[in-house]
Structure formats: structure tokens, C-alpha cells
Amino acid sequence: MTKPSPKEIKAMADVAGLPVSADVAARIANSIGPAFEGFAAVAGTLPLDLEPASFLLVQAAKVSK
Amino acid sequence: MTTEPALLSLTEVAQAIAQKRFSSREVTLACLGRVAQWQPRLNAFMAIETDEALAAADAADAALAKGNVSGALHGVPLAHKDMYYEAGKIVTCGSHIRRDFVATTTSTALQRLKDAGTIRLGSLQMAEFAYGPTGHNTHYGPVHNPWGLDRVTGGSSSGSGAAVAARLTFAALGSDTGGSIRMPAHFCGVTGLKTTVGRVSRAGAMPLSQSLDTVGPLARTALDCALLLGLMAGTDPDDPTAVGGPLPDYMAATRESIKGLKIGVPTAFYVDDLDPEVARALDETMTVLKRDGAEIVQVELPDQRQLTAACQLVLAVEAAAFHKRWMIERPQDYGPQVLMRLQNGLAIPGVSYLEAMRWRGAALAAYLAAVAGVDAVIAPVAPVAAPTIAESDVGNSPDAEAVIQRLTRFTRPINYLGLPALAIPSGFTKSGLPVGMQLIGRSFDEAMLLRIGAAFQRATDFHARVPKSA
């Protein structure tokens, strides 16, 4: 997963209905870049049979020391 | 025990009112007196409701005289973060946009405390829409730390942290989406409980992130947090995410010894790049816990930086989605930093957001496996004590997000995993600023954290120190 460029962010914001200036797009790219980099090792590696509700199953499981 | 009612803990003052050693009016007047003394310097309150509070106190006293007791907190005055809806009251959410918003419903957490007999002193300051970890607020000004007026309180529950620390209220509701209870607890020297996602109903609490938001108290002691959690926790027809089932006896847990418990200290991440005074507080906290009979063992946790990144992806998207309408219609009414951070959510593809959500269960399972041999984990809340208001006033500058992420790097992984964490006062710097540690537990095991926190507070007095008003 690569972090979006300011140009891509500008296009995404337009699609979302909230256009941003080039300066704001550059600032957003700078702000969220580390999140994309930090998650890069996980992105694109998850198995098919894994959905968000798996969190609730793990949370509810009785785990003790 | 002190004869100054405002200096009592929540459990102590509730007992004192019930036993008629103090009337609710006396207690309420004592709190209002301290509010009058401190508010000009702290800016902790959003609204002060003197007449209504005294009328409610008189009603509580009259009821008690007739033998009618509402509940465990009969006649106790409290104030809460100004994001908990109370029917007929203005709830600003720390924003200009909701400056005149009058709630038509009452939040479940607040209602349960009212049902227990609490009365309302007013409402407390907060970061705009709970989206900021420092305590700055463009619209209403920063909240000042009672331990150093040039210092931040931490946020977003900024007023809650300051007001509890200065003994203006016995406890206060906060909310924790990325650290917003633990940060002010750490910076202000109070006890703060971030609950497990699903432990306390969020109905009627302003949303920021439906996956990460949690409701919890800031108070003077772990015992006080136990009392409040017991009153608020449990299922709620108005919030289908609130988990049912039998609740532990949290108060009983605080009386248990910690002898034989195993407490894990991470080998990395939470111990990296600490300010020396925070590192010293961590060492001294572990020494106290060991002296009380706990065993401290090292634990190797999965990569916490990935959890922090996933947390940022989830929070940015969900917050932007909640605010999209106002971002279109009223962008000029947001503070620059909050608008900037909301805009971040526009740049995260749906697939990336859902990958972060899909990974959450697997990440939690990996974390729980890593801590399978211990009862709780101890870690600093933040790598530093409270920075100054001036140095942390980064607004919407290009490096603002980096500053925010650095401050909250030890809290966000826990939010992503949805785990409970108890922040406890654990020492002071040489310049007199509080330092807090967080005890991190398994899902829904707040009782273990309260047990350890209470034992630590029986052995130390950091939680009992009161900032000087002059």
C-alpha cells in the first residue's frame, strides 16, 4: 500500500464532494502518510475469510491467564 | 479524613452525605466555592449552574431528611465533559457549531448517574468535537493545568482532567477515542478509566468514531472509578453495541490483594524514547507493585506501530463521515486544526479503511496471545509530562499531525484493540508536574485494573496530592 499523492488526494476529495486546494491536499498527504506507511505491512495480506465482526468474536472469547 | 468536603473522594463524600455528616448543600457550596476560586485561571467549566445546583442540593437534603435516598451518589454534585446530552441543556461539544444546541434526550451514562442521585454543577470544557489530545480549543480558549498554569491539561477531556485535579468536582465523565481520558489523567494527576469498547453505553454521547469511542470516568481514585463504572456499565436498549451479561463487583475487586498477580512490562515501544522522569516513574511504579506482592515480567508485544497506524485510518474516516455535512455547509465554523484533521479522512480509500477494520480481530487475538501469561500490562500514558500551552499550540501547521501522533503514540494502540486501560497518578517531575502510568487489561477485565490501581493507591499518595490555588 502506498500513500496517496497530493494529486490523488485532490481527486479523492473532489469525488467525496469536498474539494480541497492543492495546498490542503499536500498538507493532508503529509499528515496521513505515516499511517499508510505504518499499515503497509498488513495491507493486502489479509485472508478472504476475515471480516470486521471477527473483532467482536475475539473480544467476547473468555481468555484468562 | 479532611473536614473540607470538596477535598473528599467521591466514595467518601457520598458516604458523608448519606450519614448526614455533610449536607448536599454544604458539599455543593464547597465545590462552587472552589470553582469560583479556580475557574478564572483554569477555564475548566463551560457552564456553571449555581442556582440550579443549590436547588437540587436542597431537594436532595429534603429527600434524605424524609428517608428517601436516590442511590449510591445521593446529593453528590458532579460536572461532566460537555458532550453528554441532557434534555433541555445546551451541549456545545466544545464547538462553535453546537454553541446553541439544546439536547432533547439524556445520555444513558449521565441518566444512570442521575438515577444514583447525582446533581449537576454545570458542564466542562473539552477539545472541539473531542478531536484533540492537548486541551487547546480555538473557540473557548485552552484549559490550563492546575499543576502549572502555563501547561496543557491534555485532551480531549481537558476540563474533566483539570476540574477533578483542582477538586472542583468529585469526578467527571470523559470519553476516550484515542487517549482522551488517559491523556488528561496523566497530565493532571488524576485517575482515569478507559473502558472496553461496549462496556458502557454510548447512547446520547456525541460520536467521533463509532468503532473506537468509549465512555469512562476521571476521578480521584481507582475506588471512585469502580463505583462509577458499576453504576454506568451494562446493556442498554438505546445502544445495541453495549454488551450485556452479569457485571463484576468492581468495588469488591478494589479490596483484593495483588499478591501473586503477574504484571507485564513491554520490552519495546512503550519504553522507547521516554523522558527520563517518565522512565523513573515507570521504574518506581513497578517497585511499588513488586513490594505489594506482584511479579513484574517482561512481555514482547506485536508491532504496536501497526496498531497506531490502523487506529489513525479508522478514526480519520469515521470522524470525517460523521462531520461531512458540516464540512460542506459550515467549514468556516470549525477550528483550523479540527477541520484539518477531519479533511484527512477524505484521503483514505474505502478499501484501506475496511482492511484496518478487518484486521482488528486478528490484531486483538495476537495481542491477547502475547499477554496470555500476565494479568495486566503496565506502560506510560505518554512519553513526556505536560508540555506548555505555547509549545503545543501547533494549530493546522504542516507538522501538527506529527506532533499529535507523537503525544498519543502510547494510547492509540489500545483504542484500536478496544481494550480497557486505567491511568493512575504515578509520580511527579522535579518541576512538580504529574506523571501517570496506564494499566492495560483484557477485554472487559476492568476489575483487574481497578484491583491493581487501588492497591497501588493504598501504597502511595500521588493521587491524594492537591494543587495549590495561589
XYZ file of C-alpha atoms in Angstrom:
535
model
C 0.000 0.000 0.000
C 1.483 3.334 -0.981
C 0.425 6.628 0.481
C -1.687 8.775 -1.821
C -0.043 11.716 -3.526
C -1.429 15.262 -3.207
C -2.772 14.966 -6.750
C -4.609 11.726 -5.895
C -5.923 13.240 -2.686
C -7.303 16.206 -4.593
C -9.166 13.827 -6.894
C -10.499 11.760 -3.971
C -11.723 14.865 -2.159
C -13.495 16.000 -5.322
C -15.237 12.627 -5.590
C -16.217 12.846 -1.914
C -17.918 16.169 -2.646
C -15.464 18.225 -0.592
C -12.960 19.787 -2.999
C -9.684 20.923 -1.440
C -6.970 23.223 -2.716
C -3.577 21.961 -3.823
C -2.051 23.276 -0.605
C -4.572 21.431 1.556
C -4.073 18.259 -0.481
C -0.327 18.497 0.094
C -0.862 19.004 3.815
C -3.237 16.019 4.006
C -0.698 13.840 2.195
C 1.920 14.850 4.734
C -0.441 14.161 7.663
C -1.699 10.715 6.683
C 1.448 9.434 5.013
C 2.780 7.832 8.200
C -0.496 5.940 8.736
C -0.246 4.392 5.276
C 3.412 3.554 5.824
C 2.717 2.050 9.237
C -0.088 -0.133 7.885
C 1.745 -1.150 4.714
C 2.931 -4.480 6.100
C -0.664 -5.525 6.822
C -2.422 -4.089 3.777
C -3.037 -6.605 1.042
C -2.147 -9.589 3.221
C -5.434 -10.422 4.941
C -7.138 -13.754 4.192
C -10.530 -13.851 2.498
C -12.438 -15.215 5.480
C -11.787 -12.307 7.788
C -14.458 -9.731 8.340
C -14.724 -6.807 10.765
C -17.092 -8.707 13.080
C -14.231 -11.081 13.928
C -13.201 -8.376 16.397
C -16.376 -8.959 18.402
C -15.780 -12.713 18.447
C -12.244 -12.313 19.783
C -13.366 -9.672 22.264
C -16.118 -11.912 23.633
C -13.928 -15.003 23.945
C -13.107 -15.859 27.534
C -9.365 -15.506 27.785
C -7.638 -15.960 31.081
C -4.063 -16.172 32.163
C -10.129 12.488 56.895
C -10.329 16.128 55.809
C -13.053 18.397 57.155
C -13.155 20.269 53.830
C -15.894 18.456 51.912
C -14.618 19.359 48.439
C -11.367 17.559 49.202
C -13.048 14.236 49.938
C -13.070 11.493 47.348
C -16.322 10.551 45.601
C -16.871 7.487 47.746
C -16.054 9.445 50.908
C -18.391 12.341 50.145
C -21.245 10.033 49.144
C -20.890 8.310 52.485
C -20.623 11.619 54.350
C -23.873 12.878 52.805
C -25.649 9.571 53.427
C -24.559 9.676 57.086
C -25.576 13.365 57.317
C -22.070 14.466 58.292
C -22.356 16.977 55.450
C -25.494 18.137 53.704
C -25.632 18.147 49.931
C -25.903 21.956 50.149
C -22.683 22.191 52.171
C -20.874 19.966 49.710
C -22.247 21.806 46.707
C -21.315 25.185 48.186
C -17.802 23.910 48.864
C -17.412 22.817 45.236
C -18.877 26.065 43.920
C -16.502 27.997 46.155
C -13.537 26.210 44.625
C -14.970 26.706 41.140
C -15.168 30.455 41.784
C -11.598 30.428 43.025
C -10.095 28.355 40.193
C -12.232 28.940 37.113
C -10.693 32.305 36.136
C -7.296 30.621 35.937
C -8.238 27.179 34.616
C -11.121 27.764 32.186
C -12.254 24.248 33.098
C -16.009 24.853 33.089
C -18.119 25.521 30.023
C -21.163 26.419 32.132
C -21.605 26.936 35.885
C -25.155 26.431 37.129
C -25.023 27.762 40.673
C -28.723 28.351 41.337
C -29.879 25.079 39.789
C -27.188 23.124 41.639
C -28.128 24.593 45.003
C -31.826 23.999 44.375
C -31.074 20.377 43.507
C -28.900 20.063 46.613
C -31.724 21.383 48.795
C -34.105 18.914 47.211
C -31.643 16.085 47.868
C -31.303 17.161 51.506
C -35.071 17.348 51.922
C -35.483 13.888 50.429
C -32.808 12.464 52.693
C -34.464 14.015 55.735
C -37.580 12.041 54.822
C -35.582 8.856 54.404
C -35.737 8.899 50.615
C -32.376 8.047 49.105
C -31.997 8.084 45.324
C -28.963 5.840 45.180
C -25.280 5.445 45.923
C -24.471 9.038 44.967
C -27.409 10.797 46.612
C -26.837 14.551 46.633
C -23.299 14.417 45.196
C -22.582 17.324 42.827
C -20.737 16.472 39.613
C -19.903 18.100 36.287
C -19.112 16.285 33.051
C -17.487 16.790 29.678
C -19.828 18.920 27.593
C -20.675 16.187 25.101
C -23.131 14.176 27.180
C -26.644 15.089 26.166
C -29.013 16.164 28.905
C -32.533 17.020 27.816
C -33.137 20.765 27.896
C -29.468 21.674 28.353
C -27.093 23.284 25.883
C -24.398 20.786 24.889
C -21.688 22.601 22.935
C -19.373 19.626 22.285
C -16.634 22.258 22.630
C -17.651 23.679 19.263
C -18.959 26.849 17.716
C -21.287 24.808 15.520
C -23.146 23.458 18.546
C -22.833 26.601 20.636
C -26.649 26.785 20.959
C -27.538 23.104 20.552
C -30.151 22.062 23.107
C -30.332 18.318 23.690
C -33.728 16.649 23.597
C -32.581 13.401 25.163
C -30.340 12.443 28.062
C -27.369 10.173 27.546
C -27.623 6.771 29.170
C -24.386 7.156 31.144
C -25.499 10.500 32.526
C -29.007 9.239 33.282
C -27.627 6.304 35.246
C -25.559 8.677 37.369
C -28.593 10.921 37.867
C -30.624 7.883 38.880
C -27.941 7.211 41.500
C -28.644 10.641 42.960
C -26.036 12.980 41.465
C -26.782 16.633 40.910
C -25.396 18.870 38.182
C -22.837 21.618 38.845
C -22.571 22.608 35.175
C -20.610 21.343 32.205
C -16.911 21.014 31.477
C -14.682 22.274 28.697
C -13.318 19.931 26.065
C -11.487 19.874 22.752
C -13.716 20.799 19.826
C -15.798 17.711 18.996
C -13.380 15.701 21.184
C -10.846 15.787 18.365
C -7.616 16.939 20.002
C -5.214 15.496 22.601
C -3.758 18.679 24.118
C -6.558 20.760 25.648
C -6.418 23.606 23.143
C -9.737 24.969 21.925
C -9.925 27.704 19.286
C -13.424 28.794 20.280
C -13.307 28.762 24.074
C -9.588 29.026 24.834
C -7.258 26.426 26.290
C -7.876 24.761 29.627
C -4.968 25.368 31.981
C -3.337 22.678 34.055
C -3.776 23.292 37.805
C -0.254 21.923 38.410
C 1.244 24.575 36.134
C -0.978 27.192 34.561
C 1.264 27.525 31.517
C 0.875 23.791 30.838
C -1.759 21.907 28.865
C -4.213 19.569 30.539
C -4.268 17.024 27.759
C -7.421 16.298 25.864
C -9.897 15.869 24.705
C -11.437 15.643 28.199
C -9.488 18.752 29.187
C -11.991 20.304 31.578
C -12.621 16.937 33.215
C -8.928 16.474 33.981
C -8.428 19.993 35.313
C -11.650 20.094 37.338
C -11.044 16.760 39.048
C -7.414 17.643 39.791
C -8.338 21.013 41.330
C -11.140 19.394 43.346
C -13.909 21.355 41.612
C -15.890 18.170 41.022
C -15.523 14.770 42.666
C -15.437 13.024 39.308
C -16.312 13.721 35.693
C -17.285 11.755 32.645
C -14.778 11.846 29.838
C -14.563 9.961 26.585
C -11.613 8.099 25.095
C -11.299 7.542 21.344
C -7.535 7.937 21.000
C -6.454 8.660 24.575
C -8.861 11.408 25.646
C -9.361 10.139 29.204
C -5.854 8.835 29.828
C -4.005 11.892 28.482
C -5.688 14.403 30.833
C -5.466 11.908 33.693
C -1.714 11.666 33.103
C -1.109 15.391 32.616
C -3.356 16.461 35.522
C -2.541 13.756 38.073
C -5.938 12.073 38.356
C -7.246 8.553 37.845
C -8.930 7.853 34.505
C -10.620 4.705 33.239
C -10.828 3.996 29.524
C -13.409 1.248 29.333
C -13.582 -1.685 26.935
C -15.469 -0.884 23.727
C -19.024 -1.998 24.559
C -18.724 -1.849 28.358
C -20.651 1.431 28.794
C -23.487 2.627 26.568
C -22.660 5.484 24.218
C -26.273 6.450 23.629
C -26.597 10.208 23.891
C -22.854 10.814 23.862
C -21.543 12.879 20.954
C -19.969 10.483 18.448
C -16.495 10.837 16.972
C -15.701 7.288 15.851
C -18.289 4.540 16.227
C -15.622 1.838 16.330
C -13.326 3.495 18.868
C -15.433 5.733 21.142
C -15.629 4.760 24.807
C -17.292 6.372 27.825
C -15.475 6.439 31.151
C -14.777 8.433 34.313
C -11.967 10.629 35.562
C -11.870 10.653 39.356
C -9.534 10.941 42.289
C -9.112 7.220 42.987
C -9.483 3.803 41.420
C -12.159 3.128 44.033
C -14.163 6.103 42.744
C -13.811 4.820 39.175
C -15.034 1.411 40.324
C -18.124 2.958 41.889
C -18.932 4.939 38.747
C -18.324 2.044 36.380
C -20.612 -0.190 38.384
C -23.364 2.394 38.078
C -22.932 3.013 34.343
C -21.947 -0.314 32.792
C -24.175 -2.826 31.105
C -26.646 -3.361 28.339
C -28.825 -0.563 27.002
C -31.738 -0.784 24.554
C -30.657 2.573 23.127
C -27.170 1.305 22.227
C -27.037 -2.144 20.630
C -23.228 -2.143 20.934
C -23.430 -2.079 24.736
C -22.652 -5.574 25.968
C -24.958 -7.331 28.435
C -24.360 -10.172 30.839
C -23.512 -10.181 34.526
C -21.242 -7.403 35.739
C -18.348 -7.966 38.105
C -18.443 -6.362 41.547
C -15.943 -3.618 40.754
C -15.914 -2.243 44.287
C -15.125 -5.673 45.719
C -12.271 -6.012 43.224
C -10.591 -2.909 44.647
C -10.316 -4.585 48.041
C -8.426 -7.614 46.762
C -4.694 -8.063 47.204
C -2.391 -8.095 44.195
C -0.125 -10.688 45.743
C 0.736 -13.283 43.146
C -0.504 -11.273 40.160
C 1.763 -11.032 37.137
C 2.124 -7.626 35.534
C 3.852 -7.360 32.188
C 6.136 -4.553 31.133
C 6.711 -4.277 27.376
C 10.218 -4.850 26.101
C 9.843 -2.218 23.372
C 7.738 0.661 22.014
C 6.207 1.792 25.331
C 9.655 2.052 26.904
C 11.385 3.689 23.944
C 12.375 7.374 23.897
C 10.891 8.172 27.293
C 11.647 11.391 29.093
C 13.961 10.322 31.960
C 11.428 11.443 34.556
C 8.704 9.308 32.963
C 11.115 6.368 32.825
C 11.901 6.885 36.512
C 8.186 6.933 37.385
C 7.681 3.677 35.499
C 10.534 2.035 37.417
C 9.269 3.309 40.753
C 5.724 2.186 40.000
C 6.957 -1.320 39.273
C 8.946 -1.282 42.515
C 5.796 -0.458 44.497
C 3.792 -3.159 42.749
C 6.532 -5.698 43.439
C 6.627 -4.669 47.085
C 2.889 -5.350 47.220
C 3.454 -8.881 46.015
C 3.005 -8.621 42.257
C 5.505 -10.171 39.923
C 6.791 -7.972 37.109
C 7.649 -9.852 33.927
C 8.705 -8.669 30.504
C 6.285 -9.135 27.616
C 7.002 -8.948 23.913
C 4.058 -7.325 22.193
C 3.224 -7.406 18.476
C 4.290 -4.344 16.477
C 2.385 -1.503 18.147
C 3.201 0.950 15.348
C 0.933 -1.001 13.031
C -1.884 -0.690 15.564
C -1.312 3.056 15.804
C -1.477 3.351 12.024
C -4.652 1.284 11.836
C -6.190 3.426 14.571
C -5.428 6.580 12.602
C -7.013 5.166 9.443
C -10.207 4.164 11.260
C -10.532 7.359 13.274
C -9.884 9.691 10.344
C -12.500 8.069 8.120
C -15.209 7.693 10.756
C -14.780 11.248 12.042
C -14.920 12.667 8.525
C -18.059 10.665 7.789
C -19.790 11.980 10.943
C -18.857 15.558 10.080
C -19.235 15.562 6.303
C -22.437 17.601 6.248
C -20.962 20.395 8.361
C -17.673 20.193 6.454
C -19.705 21.064 3.348
C -22.089 23.573 4.895
C -20.048 25.233 7.665
C -16.312 24.672 7.184
C -15.589 28.186 8.442
C -17.116 27.319 11.820
C -14.524 24.679 12.688
C -11.221 25.487 14.350
C -8.358 25.179 11.855
C -6.792 22.097 13.416
C -10.051 20.180 13.746
C -11.026 20.948 10.153
C -7.560 19.904 9.031
C -7.810 16.578 10.808
C -11.336 15.957 9.527
C -10.109 16.587 5.991
C -7.521 13.836 6.471
C -10.350 11.308 6.357
C -11.214 12.301 2.796
C -7.944 10.863 1.540
C -8.280 7.331 2.841
C -9.780 4.854 0.350
C -12.691 2.703 1.487
C -10.610 -0.433 0.945
C -7.887 0.826 3.294
C -10.449 1.674 5.966
C -12.047 -1.750 5.703
C -8.706 -3.510 5.787
C -7.989 -1.718 9.055
C -11.376 -2.858 10.378
C -10.968 -6.436 9.126
C -7.543 -6.743 10.796
C -8.825 -5.615 14.182
C -9.894 -9.055 15.415
C -6.677 -10.701 14.313
C -4.632 -7.938 15.894
C -6.541 -8.304 19.175
C -6.032 -12.082 19.138
C -2.297 -11.620 18.581
C -2.067 -9.112 21.429
C -4.026 -11.358 23.811
C -1.772 -14.289 22.945
C 1.280 -12.169 23.709
C -0.052 -11.224 27.152
C -1.519 -14.647 27.952
C 0.909 -15.109 30.842
C 0.125 -11.888 32.675
C -2.862 -10.306 34.394
C -2.247 -6.798 33.041
C 0.374 -4.740 31.264
C 1.883 -1.528 32.608
C 3.111 1.286 30.360
C 3.465 5.058 30.405
C 0.474 7.052 29.147
C 2.742 9.432 27.254
C 6.497 9.789 26.829
C 6.558 13.228 28.482
C 4.838 15.206 31.236
C 2.561 18.113 30.280
C 4.115 20.377 27.631
C 3.493 24.105 27.731
C 0.408 25.580 26.126
C 2.630 27.657 23.855
C 4.822 24.838 22.555
C 1.874 22.528 21.860
C -0.205 25.169 20.071
C 0.519 23.771 16.612
C -2.841 24.699 15.037
C -3.043 23.459 11.456
C 0.655 23.773 10.741
C 2.220 21.182 8.416
C 3.679 19.199 11.301
C 0.578 19.365 13.522
C -0.482 15.762 12.885
C 3.044 14.536 13.625
C 3.017 16.372 16.977
C -0.376 14.886 17.836
C 0.721 11.384 16.863
C 3.875 11.651 18.986
C 1.900 12.697 22.063
C -0.670 9.912 21.675
C 1.541 7.102 20.493
C 1.091 5.078 23.690
C -2.683 5.429 23.847
C -3.864 4.782 20.287
C -2.913 1.094 20.035
C -5.190 0.385 22.997
C -8.103 2.183 21.341
C -7.656 0.172 18.170
C -7.740 -3.059 20.196
C -10.753 -1.804 22.171
C -9.098 -2.773 25.451
C -9.632 -1.234 28.892
C -6.869 0.848 30.472
C -6.639 2.604 33.825
C -4.425 5.684 34.093
C -3.102 6.201 37.622
C -1.023 9.040 39.102
C 2.429 7.536 39.487
C 4.781 10.330 40.417
C 5.816 13.911 39.851
C 8.613 15.524 37.906
C 11.177 17.679 39.677
C 9.246 20.713 38.482
C 6.069 19.396 40.088
C 4.172 18.051 37.083
C 2.229 14.789 37.436
C 3.198 11.611 35.610
C 0.731 8.784 35.043
C 1.023 5.136 34.069
C -1.618 3.070 32.307
C -2.568 -0.442 33.317
C -3.847 -2.267 30.251
C -6.156 -5.246 30.647
C -8.012 -7.863 28.661
C -11.355 -7.073 27.079
C -13.994 -6.425 29.762
C -11.490 -7.015 32.590
C -11.708 -3.560 34.112
C -11.997 -5.257 37.519
C -8.376 -6.420 37.336
C -7.146 -2.923 36.511
C -9.160 -1.370 39.342
C -7.804 -4.016 41.731
C -4.200 -3.190 40.814
C -4.836 0.555 40.746
C -6.469 0.532 44.182
C -3.617 -1.485 45.658
C -1.108 0.977 44.214
C -3.075 3.885 45.682
C -3.115 2.249 49.118
C 0.673 2.218 48.948
C 1.226 5.713 47.514
C -0.199 9.213 47.884
C 0.280 10.677 44.387
C -3.498 10.557 43.804
C -4.160 12.419 47.061
C -1.977 15.458 46.346
C -3.863 18.655 45.633
C -2.510 21.521 43.516
C -2.069 24.829 45.345
C -4.503 27.525 44.344
C -2.247 30.536 44.942
